[in-house]
Tab-separated table of C-alpha atoms in Angstrom:
chain	number	residue	atom	x	y	z
R	1036	UNK	CA	-27.332	-4.690	23.720
R	1037	UNK	CA	-30.704	-6.339	24.536
R	1038	UNK	CA	-32.098	-5.107	21.244
R	1039	UNK	CA	-29.627	-7.151	19.159
R	1040	UNK	CA	-30.033	-10.204	21.293
R	1041	UNK	CA	-33.885	-10.295	20.726
R	1042	UNK	CA	-33.311	-9.576	17.093
R	1043	UNK	CA	-30.786	-12.359	16.785
R	1044	UNK	CA	-33.307	-14.824	18.127
R	1045	UNK	CA	-35.742	-13.991	15.310
R	1046	UNK	CA	-33.163	-14.333	12.720
R	1047	UNK	CA	-31.825	-17.590	11.140
R	1048	UNK	CA	-28.682	-18.712	12.729
R	1049	UNK	CA	-26.221	-17.755	9.865
R	1050	UNK	CA	-27.477	-14.293	9.918
R	1051	UNK	CA	-27.020	-13.905	13.644
R	1052	UNK	CA	-23.398	-12.641	13.184
R	1053	UNK	CA	-24.651	-9.836	10.944
R	1054	UNK	CA	-26.873	-8.442	13.724
R	1055	UNK	CA	-24.227	-7.448	16.222
R	1056	UNK	CA	-21.850	-6.227	13.560
R	1057	UNK	CA	-19.812	-3.035	14.366
R	1058	UNK	CA	-21.173	0.022	12.453
R	1059	UNK	CA	-18.504	1.530	9.961
R	1060	UNK	CA	-16.877	4.741	11.275
R	1061	UNK	CA	-15.169	7.689	9.767
R	1062	UNK	CA	-11.282	6.971	10.053
R	1063	UNK	CA	-9.094	9.726	11.511
R	1064	UNK	CA	-6.896	11.576	9.213
R	1065	UNK	CA	-3.198	10.698	9.876
R	1066	UNK	CA	-2.423	14.381	9.599
R	1067	UNK	CA	-4.002	17.843	10.215
R	1068	UNK	CA	-6.444	19.346	7.611
R	1069	UNK	CA	-3.877	21.977	6.683
R	1070	UNK	CA	-1.026	19.615	6.486
R	1071	UNK	CA	-1.085	19.153	2.720
R	1072	UNK	CA	-1.018	22.779	1.989
R	1073	UNK	CA	-0.233	24.519	-0.467
R	1074	UNK	CA	-1.061	21.471	-2.775
R	1075	UNK	CA	-4.483	20.628	-1.157
R	1076	UNK	CA	-5.851	23.429	1.072
R	1077	UNK	CA	-7.337	22.916	4.534
R	1078	UNK	CA	-10.855	23.956	3.522
R	1079	UNK	CA	-10.993	21.217	0.887
R	1080	UNK	CA	-9.566	18.564	3.268
R	1081	UNK	CA	-12.058	19.443	6.101
R	1082	UNK	CA	-15.038	19.285	3.843
R	1083	UNK	CA	-13.866	16.366	1.978
R	1084	UNK	CA	-13.136	14.280	5.072
R	1085	UNK	CA	-15.631	15.467	7.774
R	1086	UNK	CA	-18.463	16.028	5.361
R	1087	UNK	CA	-18.261	13.979	2.077
R	1088	UNK	CA	-16.543	10.808	3.465
R	1089	UNK	CA	-18.707	11.010	6.550
R	1090	UNK	CA	-21.846	11.049	4.358
R	1091	UNK	CA	-20.701	7.789	2.645
R	1092	UNK	CA	-20.104	6.124	6.028
R	1093	UNK	CA	-23.447	7.201	7.430
R	1094	UNK	CA	-25.329	6.136	4.310
R	1095	UNK	CA	-23.424	2.849	4.162
R	1096	UNK	CA	-24.556	1.938	7.751
R	1097	UNK	CA	-28.178	2.892	6.835
R	1098	UNK	CA	-28.065	0.713	3.520
R	1099	UNK	CA	-26.419	-2.287	5.397
R	1100	UNK	CA	-29.204	-2.097	7.971
R	1101	UNK	CA	-31.951	-2.225	5.193
R	1102	UNK	CA	-30.001	-5.041	3.418
R	1103	UNK	CA	-29.919	-6.952	6.675
R	1104	UNK	CA	-33.672	-6.674	7.069
R	1105	UNK	CA	-34.076	-7.733	3.405
R	1106	UNK	CA	-31.788	-10.780	3.991
R	1107	UNK	CA	-33.703	-11.785	7.014
R	1108	UNK	CA	-36.939	-11.617	5.072
R	1109	UNK	CA	-35.428	-13.461	2.235
R	1110	UNK	CA	-36.554	-10.505	0.162
R	1111	UNK	CA	-34.296	-10.715	-2.941
R	1112	UNK	CA	-36.047	-7.945	-4.823
R	1113	UNK	CA	-35.181	-5.516	-1.943
R	1114	UNK	CA	-31.640	-6.796	-1.832
R	1115	UNK	CA	-31.120	-6.170	-5.562
R	1116	UNK	CA	-32.618	-2.634	-5.330
R	1117	UNK	CA	-30.194	-1.746	-2.471
R	1118	UNK	CA	-27.092	-2.824	-4.410
R	1119	UNK	CA	-26.528	0.376	-6.221
R	1120	UNK	CA	-26.551	2.367	-2.993
R	1121	UNK	CA	-24.295	-0.347	-1.299
R	1122	UNK	CA	-21.735	-0.038	-4.180
R	1123	UNK	CA	-21.887	3.810	-4.148
R	1124	UNK	CA	-21.564	4.386	-0.446
R	1125	UNK	CA	-19.536	1.271	0.245
R	1126	UNK	CA	-17.154	2.260	-2.569
R	1127	UNK	CA	-17.011	5.884	-1.303
R	1128	UNK	CA	-15.992	4.581	2.159
R	1129	UNK	CA	-13.351	2.070	0.765
R	1130	UNK	CA	-11.894	4.655	-1.740
R	1131	UNK	CA	-11.525	7.499	0.734
R	1132	UNK	CA	-10.073	5.317	3.402
R	1133	UNK	CA	-7.314	4.376	0.949
R	1134	UNK	CA	-6.951	7.972	-0.362
R	1135	UNK	CA	-6.165	9.587	2.924
R	1136	UNK	CA	-3.268	7.126	3.645
R	1137	UNK	CA	-2.032	7.618	-0.014
R	1138	UNK	CA	-1.385	11.208	0.869
R	1139	UNK	CA	1.148	12.644	3.204
R	1140	UNK	CA	2.706	16.013	4.046
R	1141	UNK	CA	6.073	14.303	3.756
R	1142	UNK	CA	5.143	12.810	0.355
R	1143	UNK	CA	6.175	13.503	-3.149
R	1144	UNK	CA	9.289	12.609	-4.980
R	1145	UNK	CA	9.532	9.029	-6.289
R	1146	UNK	CA	9.050	5.534	-4.911
R	1147	UNK	CA	11.936	3.304	-3.987
R	1148	UNK	CA	12.805	-0.337	-3.962
R	1149	UNK	CA	10.389	-3.058	-5.330
R	1150	UNK	CA	7.613	-0.612	-6.337
R	1151	UNK	CA	9.939	1.566	-8.340
R	1152	UNK	CA	11.415	-1.593	-10.060
R	1153	UNK	CA	7.872	-2.748	-10.872
R	1154	UNK	CA	6.883	0.607	-12.314
R	1155	UNK	CA	9.853	0.667	-14.567
R	1156	UNK	CA	9.216	-2.881	-15.577
R	1157	UNK	CA	5.538	-2.308	-16.365
R	1158	UNK	CA	5.587	1.326	-17.560
R	1159	UNK	CA	9.132	1.886	-18.827
R	1160	UNK	CA	9.948	4.632	-16.507
R	1161	UNK	CA	8.594	6.556	-13.464
R	1162	UNK	CA	7.925	9.739	-15.735
R	1163	UNK	CA	5.954	7.516	-18.210
R	1164	UNK	CA	3.906	6.084	-15.404
R	1165	UNK	CA	3.152	9.513	-13.993
R	1166	UNK	CA	2.132	10.800	-17.350
R	1167	UNK	CA	-0.101	7.802	-17.904
R	1168	UNK	CA	-1.889	7.916	-14.492
R	1169	UNK	CA	-2.276	11.684	-14.954
R	1170	UNK	CA	-3.806	11.300	-18.432
R	1171	UNK	CA	-6.236	8.655	-17.300
R	1172	UNK	CA	-7.258	10.753	-14.192
R	1173	UNK	CA	-7.799	13.924	-16.229
R	1174	UNK	CA	-9.756	11.995	-18.759
R	1175	UNK	CA	-12.395	10.671	-16.322
R	1176	UNK	CA	-15.773	11.997	-17.564
R	1177	UNK	CA	-17.635	13.497	-14.778
R	1178	UNK	CA	-16.805	12.148	-11.347
R	1179	UNK	CA	-14.439	9.141	-10.571
R	1180	UNK	CA	-11.022	7.943	-9.697
R	1181	UNK	CA	-7.860	7.245	-11.351
R	1182	UNK	CA	-5.953	4.135	-9.921
R	1183	UNK	CA	-2.714	2.358	-9.795
R	1184	UNK	CA	-3.671	-1.247	-9.138
R	1185	UNK	CA	-1.901	-4.548	-8.993
R	1186	UNK	CA	-3.186	-7.363	-11.200
R	1187	UNK	CA	-2.489	-10.494	-9.125
R	1188	UNK	CA	-3.418	-12.960	-11.726
R	1189	UNK	CA	-0.780	-11.445	-14.277
R	1190	UNK	CA	1.640	-10.260	-11.595
R	1191	UNK	CA	1.812	-6.768	-12.940
R	1192	UNK	CA	0.827	-3.177	-12.204
R	1193	UNK	CA	-2.041	-1.677	-14.118
R	1194	UNK	CA	-3.627	1.772	-14.428
R	1195	UNK	CA	-7.442	1.995	-14.511
R	1196	UNK	CA	-10.226	4.502	-14.156
R	1197	UNK	CA	-13.432	4.034	-12.107
R	1198	UNK	CA	-16.656	5.919	-12.476
R	1199	UNK	CA	-18.298	7.580	-9.483
R	1200	UNK	CA	-17.356	5.688	-6.382
R	1201	UNK	CA	-17.035	2.307	-7.995
R	1202	UNK	CA	-14.416	0.545	-5.801
R	1203	UNK	CA	-11.395	-0.662	-7.925
R	1204	UNK	CA	-11.108	-4.201	-6.521
R	1205	UNK	CA	-14.831	-4.855	-6.363
R	1206	UNK	CA	-15.464	-3.762	-9.952
R	1207	UNK	CA	-12.082	-4.714	-11.761
R	1208	UNK	CA	-10.501	-7.212	-9.555
R	1209	UNK	CA	-7.351	-5.126	-9.328
R	1210	UNK	CA	-5.845	-4.484	-5.886
R	1211	UNK	CA	-5.852	-0.810	-5.176
R	1212	UNK	CA	-2.355	0.720	-4.403
R	1213	UNK	CA	-2.820	4.426	-5.343
R	1214	UNK	CA	-6.030	6.373	-5.889
R	1215	UNK	CA	-6.514	9.864	-7.241
R	1216	UNK	CA	-9.972	11.302	-6.478
R	1217	UNK	CA	-11.077	13.452	-9.458
R	1218	UNK	CA	-14.509	14.215	-8.035
R	1219	UNK	CA	-14.951	18.047	-8.120
R	1220	UNK	CA	-15.297	18.070	-4.343
R	1221	UNK	CA	-11.651	17.030	-4.131
R	1222	UNK	CA	-10.271	20.061	-5.793
R	1223	UNK	CA	-12.854	22.681	-6.900
R	1224	UNK	CA	-12.588	25.162	-3.942
R	1225	UNK	CA	-8.917	25.561	-4.796
R	1226	UNK	CA	-8.354	24.696	-8.531
R	1227	UNK	CA	-11.912	25.572	-9.792
R	1228	UNK	CA	-12.472	23.631	-12.988
R	1229	UNK	CA	-8.871	23.057	-13.905
R	1230	UNK	CA	-8.423	19.495	-13.019
R	1231	UNK	CA	-4.963	19.162	-14.568
R	1232	UNK	CA	-3.546	21.810	-12.128
R	1233	UNK	CA	-4.808	19.719	-9.194
R	1234	UNK	CA	-3.217	16.651	-10.800
R	1235	UNK	CA	-0.044	18.402	-11.188
R	1236	UNK	CA	-0.086	19.434	-7.422
R	1237	UNK	CA	-1.160	16.067	-5.917
R	1238	UNK	CA	2.149	14.304	-6.937
R	1239	UNK	CA	3.845	16.563	-4.362
R	1240	UNK	CA	1.954	14.928	-1.438
R	1241	UNK	CA	1.737	11.157	-2.648
R	1242	UNK	CA	2.914	8.947	0.246
R	1243	UNK	CA	5.013	6.354	-1.571
R	1244	UNK	CA	5.742	4.512	1.628
R	1245	UNK	CA	2.124	3.637	1.949
R	1246	UNK	CA	1.836	2.748	-1.835
R	1247	UNK	CA	4.828	0.537	-1.482
R	1248	UNK	CA	3.536	-1.272	1.607
R	1249	UNK	CA	0.199	-1.835	-0.267
R	1250	UNK	CA	2.205	-3.299	-3.061
R	1251	UNK	CA	4.100	-5.618	-0.796
R	1252	UNK	CA	0.936	-6.843	0.798
R	1253	UNK	CA	-0.871	-7.394	-2.423
R	1254	UNK	CA	1.991	-9.676	-3.723
R	1255	UNK	CA	1.583	-12.026	-0.695
């Protein structure tokens, strides 16, 4: 629009492209809110997606706007002070965008093909892997995520836990394949404080096709 053109004129050339950048938007869920029942109920899914994820998206857009202004002014102090909010809201958006696609009403069971071979190679067996990722996820203190990631340098799968909304790749370098959200907002309305019950249930809706295609892409 007219505003951004005027704005671009007052900004040094390399930052011009930041000005007309598209805002981040809340992705649509690939299924209905009730689709993952009985494992994750519709009320949780609706709040989690339309409220929690939406808040991360809105706050990310606000922070990026402020960051852009700080960049344009060359205000490094302001840039640094915005980084925790960028990490938290940017991470929240990245993590949830992966999470929704990692789940499916037609999920569950075990992965096939290359991913299954890699799991057996790196964890001994699927049961062993499942136990390990569950334990790491149950063990997250407070809020956070359990992840299956791909370590590109070492060419192997790795399990990791991240605190709060710290994004896996941005904080560990691992490429995210499967994320398990263990924030209370992901399960409390249905499972109360019993996180292990939620973790037992979530394996019934894991979208292994999505995880496998992420694995294939990460190896390229």
